PDB file of C-alpha atoms in Angstrom:
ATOM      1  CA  UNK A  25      77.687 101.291 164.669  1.00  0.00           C
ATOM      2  CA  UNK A  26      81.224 102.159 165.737  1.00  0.00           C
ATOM      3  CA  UNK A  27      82.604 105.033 167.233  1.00  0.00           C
ATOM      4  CA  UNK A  28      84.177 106.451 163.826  1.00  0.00           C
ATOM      5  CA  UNK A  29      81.228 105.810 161.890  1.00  0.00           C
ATOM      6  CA  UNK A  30      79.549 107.669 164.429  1.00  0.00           C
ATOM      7  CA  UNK A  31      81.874 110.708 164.178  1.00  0.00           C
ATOM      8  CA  UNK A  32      81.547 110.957 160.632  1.00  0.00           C
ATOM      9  CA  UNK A  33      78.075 110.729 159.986  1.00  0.00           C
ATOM     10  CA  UNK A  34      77.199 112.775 163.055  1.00  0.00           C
ATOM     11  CA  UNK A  35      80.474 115.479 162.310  1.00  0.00           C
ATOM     12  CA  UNK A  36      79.043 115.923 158.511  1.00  0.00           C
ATOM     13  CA  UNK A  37      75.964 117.822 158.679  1.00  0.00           C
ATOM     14  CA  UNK A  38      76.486 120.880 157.048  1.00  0.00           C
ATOM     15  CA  UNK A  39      79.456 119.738 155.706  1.00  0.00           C
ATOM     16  CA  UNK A  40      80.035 119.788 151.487  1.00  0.00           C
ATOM     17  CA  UNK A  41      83.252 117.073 151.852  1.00  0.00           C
ATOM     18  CA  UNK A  42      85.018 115.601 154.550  1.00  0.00           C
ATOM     19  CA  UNK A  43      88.725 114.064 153.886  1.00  0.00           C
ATOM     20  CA  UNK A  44      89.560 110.523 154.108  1.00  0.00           C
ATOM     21  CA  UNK A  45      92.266 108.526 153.415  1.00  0.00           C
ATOM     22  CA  UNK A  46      94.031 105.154 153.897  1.00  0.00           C
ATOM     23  CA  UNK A  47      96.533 102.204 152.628  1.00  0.00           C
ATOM     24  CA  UNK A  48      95.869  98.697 152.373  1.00  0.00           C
ATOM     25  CA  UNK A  49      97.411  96.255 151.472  1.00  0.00           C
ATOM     26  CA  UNK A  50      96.199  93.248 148.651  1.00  0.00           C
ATOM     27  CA  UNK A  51      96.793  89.632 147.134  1.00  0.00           C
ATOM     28  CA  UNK A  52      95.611  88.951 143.873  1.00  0.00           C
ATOM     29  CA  UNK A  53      93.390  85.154 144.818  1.00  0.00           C
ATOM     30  CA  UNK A  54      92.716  85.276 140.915  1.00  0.00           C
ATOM     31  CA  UNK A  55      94.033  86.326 137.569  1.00  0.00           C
ATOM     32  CA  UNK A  56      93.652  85.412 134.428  1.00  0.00           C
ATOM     33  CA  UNK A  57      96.106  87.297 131.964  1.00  0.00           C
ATOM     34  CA  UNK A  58      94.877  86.405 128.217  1.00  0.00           C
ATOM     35  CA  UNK A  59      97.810  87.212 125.280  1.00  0.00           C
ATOM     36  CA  UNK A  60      96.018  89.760 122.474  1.00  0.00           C
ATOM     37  CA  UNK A  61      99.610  89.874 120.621  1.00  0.00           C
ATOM     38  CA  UNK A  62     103.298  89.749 121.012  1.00  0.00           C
ATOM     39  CA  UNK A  63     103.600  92.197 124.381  1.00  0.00           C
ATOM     40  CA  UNK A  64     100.229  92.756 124.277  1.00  0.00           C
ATOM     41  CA  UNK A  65      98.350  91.101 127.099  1.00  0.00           C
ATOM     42  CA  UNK A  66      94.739  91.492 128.728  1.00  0.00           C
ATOM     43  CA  UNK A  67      94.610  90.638 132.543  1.00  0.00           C
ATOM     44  CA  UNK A  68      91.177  89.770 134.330  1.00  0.00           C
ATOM     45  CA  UNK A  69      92.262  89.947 138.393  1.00  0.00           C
ATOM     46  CA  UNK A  70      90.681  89.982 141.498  1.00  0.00           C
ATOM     47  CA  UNK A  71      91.974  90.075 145.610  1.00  0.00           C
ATOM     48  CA  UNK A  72      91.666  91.115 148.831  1.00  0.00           C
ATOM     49  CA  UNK A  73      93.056  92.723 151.808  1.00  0.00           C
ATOM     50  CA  UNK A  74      92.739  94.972 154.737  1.00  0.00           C
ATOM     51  CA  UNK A  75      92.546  98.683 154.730  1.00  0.00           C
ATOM     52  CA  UNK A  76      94.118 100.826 157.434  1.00  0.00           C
ATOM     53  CA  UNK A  77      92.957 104.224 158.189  1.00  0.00           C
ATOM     54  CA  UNK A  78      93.196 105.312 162.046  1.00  0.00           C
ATOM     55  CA  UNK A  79      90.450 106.808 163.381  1.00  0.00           C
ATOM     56  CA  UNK A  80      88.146 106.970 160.085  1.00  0.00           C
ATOM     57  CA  UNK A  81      85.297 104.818 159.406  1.00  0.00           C
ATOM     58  CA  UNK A  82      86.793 102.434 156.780  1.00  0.00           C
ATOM     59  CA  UNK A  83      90.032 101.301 159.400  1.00  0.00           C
ATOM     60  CA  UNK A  84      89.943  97.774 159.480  1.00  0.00           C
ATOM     61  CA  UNK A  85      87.662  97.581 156.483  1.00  0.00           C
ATOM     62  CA  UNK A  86      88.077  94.068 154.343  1.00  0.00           C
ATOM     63  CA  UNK A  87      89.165  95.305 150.859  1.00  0.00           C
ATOM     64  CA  UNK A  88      87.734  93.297 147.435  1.00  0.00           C
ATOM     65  CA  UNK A  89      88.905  94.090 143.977  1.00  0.00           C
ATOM     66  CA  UNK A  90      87.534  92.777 140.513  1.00  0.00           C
ATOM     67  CA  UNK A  91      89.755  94.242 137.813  1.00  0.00           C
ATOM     68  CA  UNK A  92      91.126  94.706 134.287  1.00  0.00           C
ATOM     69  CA  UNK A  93      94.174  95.483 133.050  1.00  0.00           C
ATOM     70  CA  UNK A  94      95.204  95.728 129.367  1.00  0.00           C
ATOM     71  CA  UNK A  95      98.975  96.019 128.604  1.00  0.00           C
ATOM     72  CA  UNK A  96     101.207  96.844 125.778  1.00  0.00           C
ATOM     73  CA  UNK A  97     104.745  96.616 126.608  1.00  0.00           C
ATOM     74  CA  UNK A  98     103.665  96.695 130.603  1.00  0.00           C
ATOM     75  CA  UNK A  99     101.758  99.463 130.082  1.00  0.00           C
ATOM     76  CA  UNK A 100      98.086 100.672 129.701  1.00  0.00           C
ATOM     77  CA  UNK A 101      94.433 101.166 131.159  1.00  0.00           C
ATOM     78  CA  UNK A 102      93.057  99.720 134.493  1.00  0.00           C
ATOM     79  CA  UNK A 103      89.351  99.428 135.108  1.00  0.00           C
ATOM     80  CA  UNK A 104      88.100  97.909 137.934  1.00  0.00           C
ATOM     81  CA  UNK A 105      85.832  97.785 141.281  1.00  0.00           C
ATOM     82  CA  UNK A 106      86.476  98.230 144.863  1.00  0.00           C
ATOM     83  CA  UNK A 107      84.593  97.288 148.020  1.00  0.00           C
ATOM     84  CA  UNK A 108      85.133  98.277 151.198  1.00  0.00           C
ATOM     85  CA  UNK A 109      83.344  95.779 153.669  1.00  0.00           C
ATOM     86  CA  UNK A 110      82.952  96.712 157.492  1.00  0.00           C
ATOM     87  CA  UNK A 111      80.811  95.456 160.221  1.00  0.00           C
ATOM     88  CA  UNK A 112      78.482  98.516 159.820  1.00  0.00           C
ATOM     89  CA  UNK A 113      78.524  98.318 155.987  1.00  0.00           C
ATOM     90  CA  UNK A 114      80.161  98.697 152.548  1.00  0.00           C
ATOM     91  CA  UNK A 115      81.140 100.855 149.845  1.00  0.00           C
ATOM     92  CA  UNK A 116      81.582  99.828 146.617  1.00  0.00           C
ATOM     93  CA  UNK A 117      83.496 102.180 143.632  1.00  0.00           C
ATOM     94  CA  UNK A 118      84.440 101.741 139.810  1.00  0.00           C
ATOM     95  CA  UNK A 119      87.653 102.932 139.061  1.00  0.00           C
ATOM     96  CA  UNK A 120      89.948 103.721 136.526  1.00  0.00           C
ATOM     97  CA  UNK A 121      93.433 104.283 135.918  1.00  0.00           C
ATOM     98  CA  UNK A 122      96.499 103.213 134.257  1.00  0.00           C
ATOM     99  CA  UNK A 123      99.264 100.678 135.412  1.00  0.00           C
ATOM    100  CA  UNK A 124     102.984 101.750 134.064  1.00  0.00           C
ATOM    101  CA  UNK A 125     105.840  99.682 134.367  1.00  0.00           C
ATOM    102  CA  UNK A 126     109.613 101.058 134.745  1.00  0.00           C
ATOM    103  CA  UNK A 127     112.730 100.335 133.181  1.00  0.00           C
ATOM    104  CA  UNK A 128     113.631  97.954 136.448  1.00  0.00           C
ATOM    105  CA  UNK A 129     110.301  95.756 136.077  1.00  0.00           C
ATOM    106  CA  UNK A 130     108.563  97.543 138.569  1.00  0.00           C
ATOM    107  CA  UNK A 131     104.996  98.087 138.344  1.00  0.00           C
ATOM    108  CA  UNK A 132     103.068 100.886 140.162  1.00  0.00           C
ATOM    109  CA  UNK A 133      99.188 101.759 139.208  1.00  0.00           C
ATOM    110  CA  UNK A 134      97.278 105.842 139.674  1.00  0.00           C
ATOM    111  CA  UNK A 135      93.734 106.322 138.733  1.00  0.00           C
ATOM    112  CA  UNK A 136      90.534 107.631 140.655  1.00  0.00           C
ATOM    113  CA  UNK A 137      87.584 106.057 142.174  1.00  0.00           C
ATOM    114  CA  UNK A 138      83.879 107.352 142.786  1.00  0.00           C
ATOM    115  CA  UNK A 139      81.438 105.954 145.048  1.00  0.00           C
ATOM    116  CA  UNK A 140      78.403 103.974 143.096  1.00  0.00           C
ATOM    117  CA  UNK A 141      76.914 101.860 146.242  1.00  0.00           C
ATOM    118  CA  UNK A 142      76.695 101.911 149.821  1.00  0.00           C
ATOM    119  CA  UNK A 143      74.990  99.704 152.495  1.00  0.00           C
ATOM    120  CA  UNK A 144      74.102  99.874 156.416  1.00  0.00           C
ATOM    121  CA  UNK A 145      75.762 102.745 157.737  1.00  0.00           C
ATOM    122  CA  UNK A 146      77.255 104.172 154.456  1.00  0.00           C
ATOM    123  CA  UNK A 147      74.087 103.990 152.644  1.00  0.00           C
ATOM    124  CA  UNK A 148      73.578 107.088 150.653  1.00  0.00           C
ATOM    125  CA  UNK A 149      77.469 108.158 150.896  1.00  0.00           C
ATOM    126  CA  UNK A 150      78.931 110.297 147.991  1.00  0.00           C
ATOM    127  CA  UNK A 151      82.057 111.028 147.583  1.00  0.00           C
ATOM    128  CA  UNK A 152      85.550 110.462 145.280  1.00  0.00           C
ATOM    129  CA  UNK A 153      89.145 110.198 144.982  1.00  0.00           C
ATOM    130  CA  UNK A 154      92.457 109.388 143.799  1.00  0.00           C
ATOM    131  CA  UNK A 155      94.800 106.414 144.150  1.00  0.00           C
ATOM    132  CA  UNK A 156      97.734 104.708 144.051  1.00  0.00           C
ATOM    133  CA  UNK A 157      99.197 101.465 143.827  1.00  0.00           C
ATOM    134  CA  UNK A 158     103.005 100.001 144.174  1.00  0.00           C
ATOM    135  CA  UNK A 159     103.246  96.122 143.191  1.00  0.00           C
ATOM    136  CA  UNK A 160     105.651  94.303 145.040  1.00  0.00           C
ATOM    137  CA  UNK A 161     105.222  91.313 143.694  1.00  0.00           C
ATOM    138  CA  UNK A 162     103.262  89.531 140.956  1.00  0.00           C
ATOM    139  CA  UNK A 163     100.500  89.170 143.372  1.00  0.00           C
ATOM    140  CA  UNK A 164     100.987  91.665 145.932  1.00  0.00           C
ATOM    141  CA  UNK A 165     100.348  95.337 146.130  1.00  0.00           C
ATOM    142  CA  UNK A 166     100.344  97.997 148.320  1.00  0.00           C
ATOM    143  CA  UNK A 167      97.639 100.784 147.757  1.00  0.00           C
ATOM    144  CA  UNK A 168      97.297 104.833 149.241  1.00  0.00           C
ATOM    145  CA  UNK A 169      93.940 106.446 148.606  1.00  0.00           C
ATOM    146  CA  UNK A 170      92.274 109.598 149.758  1.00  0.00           C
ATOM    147  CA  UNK A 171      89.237 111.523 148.621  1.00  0.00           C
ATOM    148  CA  UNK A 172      86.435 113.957 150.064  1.00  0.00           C
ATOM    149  CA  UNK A 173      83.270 112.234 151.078  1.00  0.00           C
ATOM    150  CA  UNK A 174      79.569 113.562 152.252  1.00  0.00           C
ATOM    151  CA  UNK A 175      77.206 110.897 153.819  1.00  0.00           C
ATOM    152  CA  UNK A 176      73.568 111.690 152.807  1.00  0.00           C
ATOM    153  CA  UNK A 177      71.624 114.938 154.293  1.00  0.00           C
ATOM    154  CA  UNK A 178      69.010 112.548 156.152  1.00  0.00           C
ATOM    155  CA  UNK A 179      71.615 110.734 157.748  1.00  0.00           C
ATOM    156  CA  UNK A 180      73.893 113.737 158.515  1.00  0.00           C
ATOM    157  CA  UNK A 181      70.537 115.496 159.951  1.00  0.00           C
ATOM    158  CA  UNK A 182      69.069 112.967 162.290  1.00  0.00           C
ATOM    159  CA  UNK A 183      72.012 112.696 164.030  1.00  0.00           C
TER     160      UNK A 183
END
């Protein structure tokens, strides 16, 4: 297990929340936008990336998406789920949120995540947050999240 897994499962007990927080950045490997009407568009996407968060147990973490976006005019609803894979585990979160796209072109995404799944390490963890996204490209995207998590009692107590 490393160090900052460690820390946080061992530094929780007794704790309701602990903060977390990181950015990562992501390339969209798939989509598949399908037109529902004129400026009316539904895209099916999914990428990866790498998350950085000094010091906290999901730096370094490989970051999956699956997602949906459905747009009128650029704008609209975002559903979607995000894994965070590490060597001592993963989490895995729906989310929601909505993508809006300015006057320039520019798209940027907001919406909030809540852990469903976790594995190895991060089994039992509960916890949720906020996020958001700036697109710098078509297939590119740069993401800052943060949220309050609690690993499970057992876990926080045997350690």
């Amino acid at each position: 297990m490393s160090t900052a897994a460690a820390m946080f499962l061992a530094g929780a007990s007794g704790v309701l929340a602990m903060p977390m927080n990181g950015t990562f950045t992501m390339h969209y490997d798939k989509q598949s936008p399908q037109p529902i009407a004129p400026d009316h568009i539904k895209i099916d996407a999914s990428g990866s990336g790498m998350n950085k968060s000094p010091g906290q147990p999901l730096d370094n973490a490989k970051v999956t998406i699956t997602e949906t976006a459905t747009l009128i005019r650029g704008q609209g609803p975002l559903k979607g789920t995000i894994t965070f894979t590490t060597p001592d585990g993963t989490t895995s979160s729906p989310y929601t949120g909505k993508v809006m796209t300015d006057a320039q072109g520019r798209m940027t995404a907001v919406g909030k995540f809540k852990v469903a799944k976790a594995t190895g390490a991060f089994a039992g963890l509960k916890g949720s947050g906020s996020f958001t996204t700036a697109f710098s490209s078509q297939t590119d995207q740069v993401t800052e999240w943060k949220g309050n998590f609690k690993p499970p009692a057992a876990m926080a107590s045997s350690r």
